[in-house]
XYZ file of C-alpha atoms in Angstrom:
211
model
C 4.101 21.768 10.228
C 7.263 20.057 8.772
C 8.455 20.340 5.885
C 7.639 16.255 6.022
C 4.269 16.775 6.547
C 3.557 19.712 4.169
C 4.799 16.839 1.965
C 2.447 14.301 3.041
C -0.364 17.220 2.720
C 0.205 17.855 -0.464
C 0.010 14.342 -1.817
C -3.183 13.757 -0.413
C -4.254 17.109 -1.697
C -2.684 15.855 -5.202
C -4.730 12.934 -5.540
C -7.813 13.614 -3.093
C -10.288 11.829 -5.896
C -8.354 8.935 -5.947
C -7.519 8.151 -2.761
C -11.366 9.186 -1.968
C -11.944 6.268 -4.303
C -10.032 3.704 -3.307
C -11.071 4.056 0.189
C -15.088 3.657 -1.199
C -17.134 0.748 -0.679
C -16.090 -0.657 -4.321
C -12.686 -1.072 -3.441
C -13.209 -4.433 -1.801
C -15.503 -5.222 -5.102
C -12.532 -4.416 -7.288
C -10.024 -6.323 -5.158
C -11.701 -9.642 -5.316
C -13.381 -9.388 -9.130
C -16.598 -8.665 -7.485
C -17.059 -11.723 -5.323
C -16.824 -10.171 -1.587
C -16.412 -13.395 0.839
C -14.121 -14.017 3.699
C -11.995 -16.194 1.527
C -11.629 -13.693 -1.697
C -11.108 -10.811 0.714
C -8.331 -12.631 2.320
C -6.503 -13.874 -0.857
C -6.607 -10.634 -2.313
C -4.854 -9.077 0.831
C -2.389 -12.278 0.776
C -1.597 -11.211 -2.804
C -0.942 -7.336 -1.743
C 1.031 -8.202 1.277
C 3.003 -10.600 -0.227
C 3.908 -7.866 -3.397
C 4.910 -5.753 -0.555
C 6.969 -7.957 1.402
C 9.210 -8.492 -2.082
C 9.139 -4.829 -3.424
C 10.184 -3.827 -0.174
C 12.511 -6.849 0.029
C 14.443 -6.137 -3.931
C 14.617 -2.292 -2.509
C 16.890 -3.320 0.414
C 18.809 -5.471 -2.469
C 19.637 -2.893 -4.736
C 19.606 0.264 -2.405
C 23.164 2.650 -1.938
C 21.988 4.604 0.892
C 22.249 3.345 4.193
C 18.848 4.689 6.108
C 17.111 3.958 3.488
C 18.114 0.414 2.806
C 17.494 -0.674 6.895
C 14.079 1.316 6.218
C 13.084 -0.719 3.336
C 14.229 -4.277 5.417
C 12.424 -2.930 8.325
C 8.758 -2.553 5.986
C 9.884 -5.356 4.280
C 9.527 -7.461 7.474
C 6.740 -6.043 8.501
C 4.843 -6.876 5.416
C 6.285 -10.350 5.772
C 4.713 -10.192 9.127
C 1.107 -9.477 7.562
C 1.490 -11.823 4.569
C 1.729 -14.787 7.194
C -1.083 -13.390 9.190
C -3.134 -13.262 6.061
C -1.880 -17.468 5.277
C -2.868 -18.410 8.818
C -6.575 -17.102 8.470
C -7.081 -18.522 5.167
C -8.637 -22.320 5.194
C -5.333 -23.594 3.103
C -2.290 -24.529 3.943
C -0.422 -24.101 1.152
C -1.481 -20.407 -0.788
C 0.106 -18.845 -3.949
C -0.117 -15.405 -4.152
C -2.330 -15.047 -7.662
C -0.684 -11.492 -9.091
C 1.395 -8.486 -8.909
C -1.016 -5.212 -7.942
C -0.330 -2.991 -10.404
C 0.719 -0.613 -7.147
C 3.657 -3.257 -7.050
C 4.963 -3.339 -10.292
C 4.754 0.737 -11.025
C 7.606 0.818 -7.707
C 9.664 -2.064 -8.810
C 10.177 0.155 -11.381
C 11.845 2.767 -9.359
C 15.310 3.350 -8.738
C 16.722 6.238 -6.853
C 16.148 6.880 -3.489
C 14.117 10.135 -3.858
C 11.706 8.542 -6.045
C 11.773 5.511 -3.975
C 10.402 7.087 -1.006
C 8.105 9.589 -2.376
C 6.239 6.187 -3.661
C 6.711 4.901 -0.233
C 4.880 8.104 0.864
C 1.789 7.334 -1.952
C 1.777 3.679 -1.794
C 1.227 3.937 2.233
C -1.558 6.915 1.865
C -3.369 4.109 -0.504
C -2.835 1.449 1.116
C -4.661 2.757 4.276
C -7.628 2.961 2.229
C -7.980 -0.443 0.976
C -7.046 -1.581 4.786
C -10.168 0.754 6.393
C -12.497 -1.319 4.004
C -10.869 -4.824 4.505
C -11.597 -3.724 8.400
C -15.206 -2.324 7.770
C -15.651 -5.718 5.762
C -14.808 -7.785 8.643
C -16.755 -5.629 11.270
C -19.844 -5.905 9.166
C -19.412 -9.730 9.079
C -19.397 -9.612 12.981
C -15.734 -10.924 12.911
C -14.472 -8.376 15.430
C -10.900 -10.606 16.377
C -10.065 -10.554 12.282
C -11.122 -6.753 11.959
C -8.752 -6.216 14.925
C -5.996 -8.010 13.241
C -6.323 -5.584 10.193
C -6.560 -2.038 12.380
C -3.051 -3.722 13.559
C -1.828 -3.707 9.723
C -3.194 -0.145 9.825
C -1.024 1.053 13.040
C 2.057 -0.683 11.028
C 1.010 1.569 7.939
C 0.889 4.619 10.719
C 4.642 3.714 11.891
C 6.177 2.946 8.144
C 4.342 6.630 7.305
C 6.781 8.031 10.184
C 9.618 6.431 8.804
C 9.235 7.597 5.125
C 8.459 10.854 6.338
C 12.259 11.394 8.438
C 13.789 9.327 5.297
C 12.005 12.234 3.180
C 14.033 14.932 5.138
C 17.209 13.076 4.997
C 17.584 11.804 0.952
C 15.819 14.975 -0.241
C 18.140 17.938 -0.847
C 16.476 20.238 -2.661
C 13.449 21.304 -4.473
C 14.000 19.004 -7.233
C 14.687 16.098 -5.359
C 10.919 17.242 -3.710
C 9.433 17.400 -6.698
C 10.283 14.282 -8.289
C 9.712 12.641 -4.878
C 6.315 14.175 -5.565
C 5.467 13.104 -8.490
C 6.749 9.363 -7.772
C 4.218 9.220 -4.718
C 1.590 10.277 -7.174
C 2.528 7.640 -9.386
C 1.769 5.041 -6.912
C -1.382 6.434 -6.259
C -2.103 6.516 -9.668
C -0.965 2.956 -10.662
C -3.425 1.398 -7.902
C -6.326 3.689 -8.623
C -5.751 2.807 -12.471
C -6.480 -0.998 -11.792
C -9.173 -0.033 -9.506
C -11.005 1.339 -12.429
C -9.990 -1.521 -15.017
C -11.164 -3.788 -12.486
C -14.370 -2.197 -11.941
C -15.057 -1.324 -15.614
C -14.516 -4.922 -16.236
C -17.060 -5.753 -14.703
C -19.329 -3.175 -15.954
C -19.369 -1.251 -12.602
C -19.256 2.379 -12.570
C -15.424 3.146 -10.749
C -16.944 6.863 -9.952
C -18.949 6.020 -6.648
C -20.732 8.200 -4.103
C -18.068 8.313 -1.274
């Protein structure tokens, strides 16, 4: 094993509980304020895939180092990719993205390029979750063509995961730069499990579920 994916490992051993719960049947509950339809499920992806596409997009902006900055256009596009995708199934013409996930605004927050990708690293490993239920969602609404369009946004999510892995072995020098990559990949974790349980709690709905 790399030292890439002893990386990878370790986050997902960090924050097993979390990711565990975002990946639950209550994440798509959470996500659209408790109303699970075709239309709220696909606004509140719009809204995540568009955050993405401009995180990813202010990144490339304001980012020194080279492989990083084509990385972070490369994701960038892809989530501008998705965000459309989203648009074109939704019965509008015109949508507005309602909010910034909290996921979003903890990495605009970042800026060096260790941190930077660690979060890459966490906000992937999360996002994966939320995209296995928006699929399961869609396969138990016998919409197989839609659920197929989201296992695509998952393969994306597989490739960008490659990607931020190499960029981990190439802007991280030493331990330190490890362990603060570390803890910024946690943070991302963190940040979209925290509004999963506001959300939920709002509500009144236990966030602790039987996964």
């Amino acid at each position: 094993m790399t030292d890439s994916e002893t990386f990878v490992e370790a986050v997902r051993d960090d924050n097993q509980t979390p990711l565990s719960r975002l990946g639950s049947s209550k994440s798509l509950y959470a996500d659209t304020g408790g109303d699970i339809d075709t239309e709220p499920v696909l606004e509140a992806t719009a809204d995540a895939e568009h955050a993405a596409w401009q995180t990813f997009l202010e990144w490339a902006d304001t980012e020194a180092d080279d492989e990083a900055r084509d990385a972070f256009e490369a994701i960038a596009a892809d989530e501008q990719r998705h965000y459309e995708t989203v648009v074109d199934h939704l019965d509008t013409d015109a949508y507005e993205p309602n909010e910034i996930p909290a996921l979003h605004e903890y990495l605009r927050g970042l800026e060096s390029t260790v941190e930077r990708v660690g979060a890459l690293v966490g906000r992937i490993l999360a996002s994966k979750r939320s995209k296995e239920q928006v699929v399961g969602y869609f396969v138990g609404d016998a919409d197989p063509q839609t659920a197929g369009v989201f296992r695509e946004f998952g393969g994306d999510l597989d490739e960008q995961l490659e990607r931020a892995t190499d960029l981990l072995e190439d802007v991280c020098e030493s331990d330190d730069d490890l362990e603060r990559a570390r803890e910024a990949a946690t943070g991302a974790i963190e940040a979209a499990y925290g509004e999963y349980v506001e959300n939920l709690e709002s509500m009144g709905a236990n966030p602790k579920p039987v996964c």
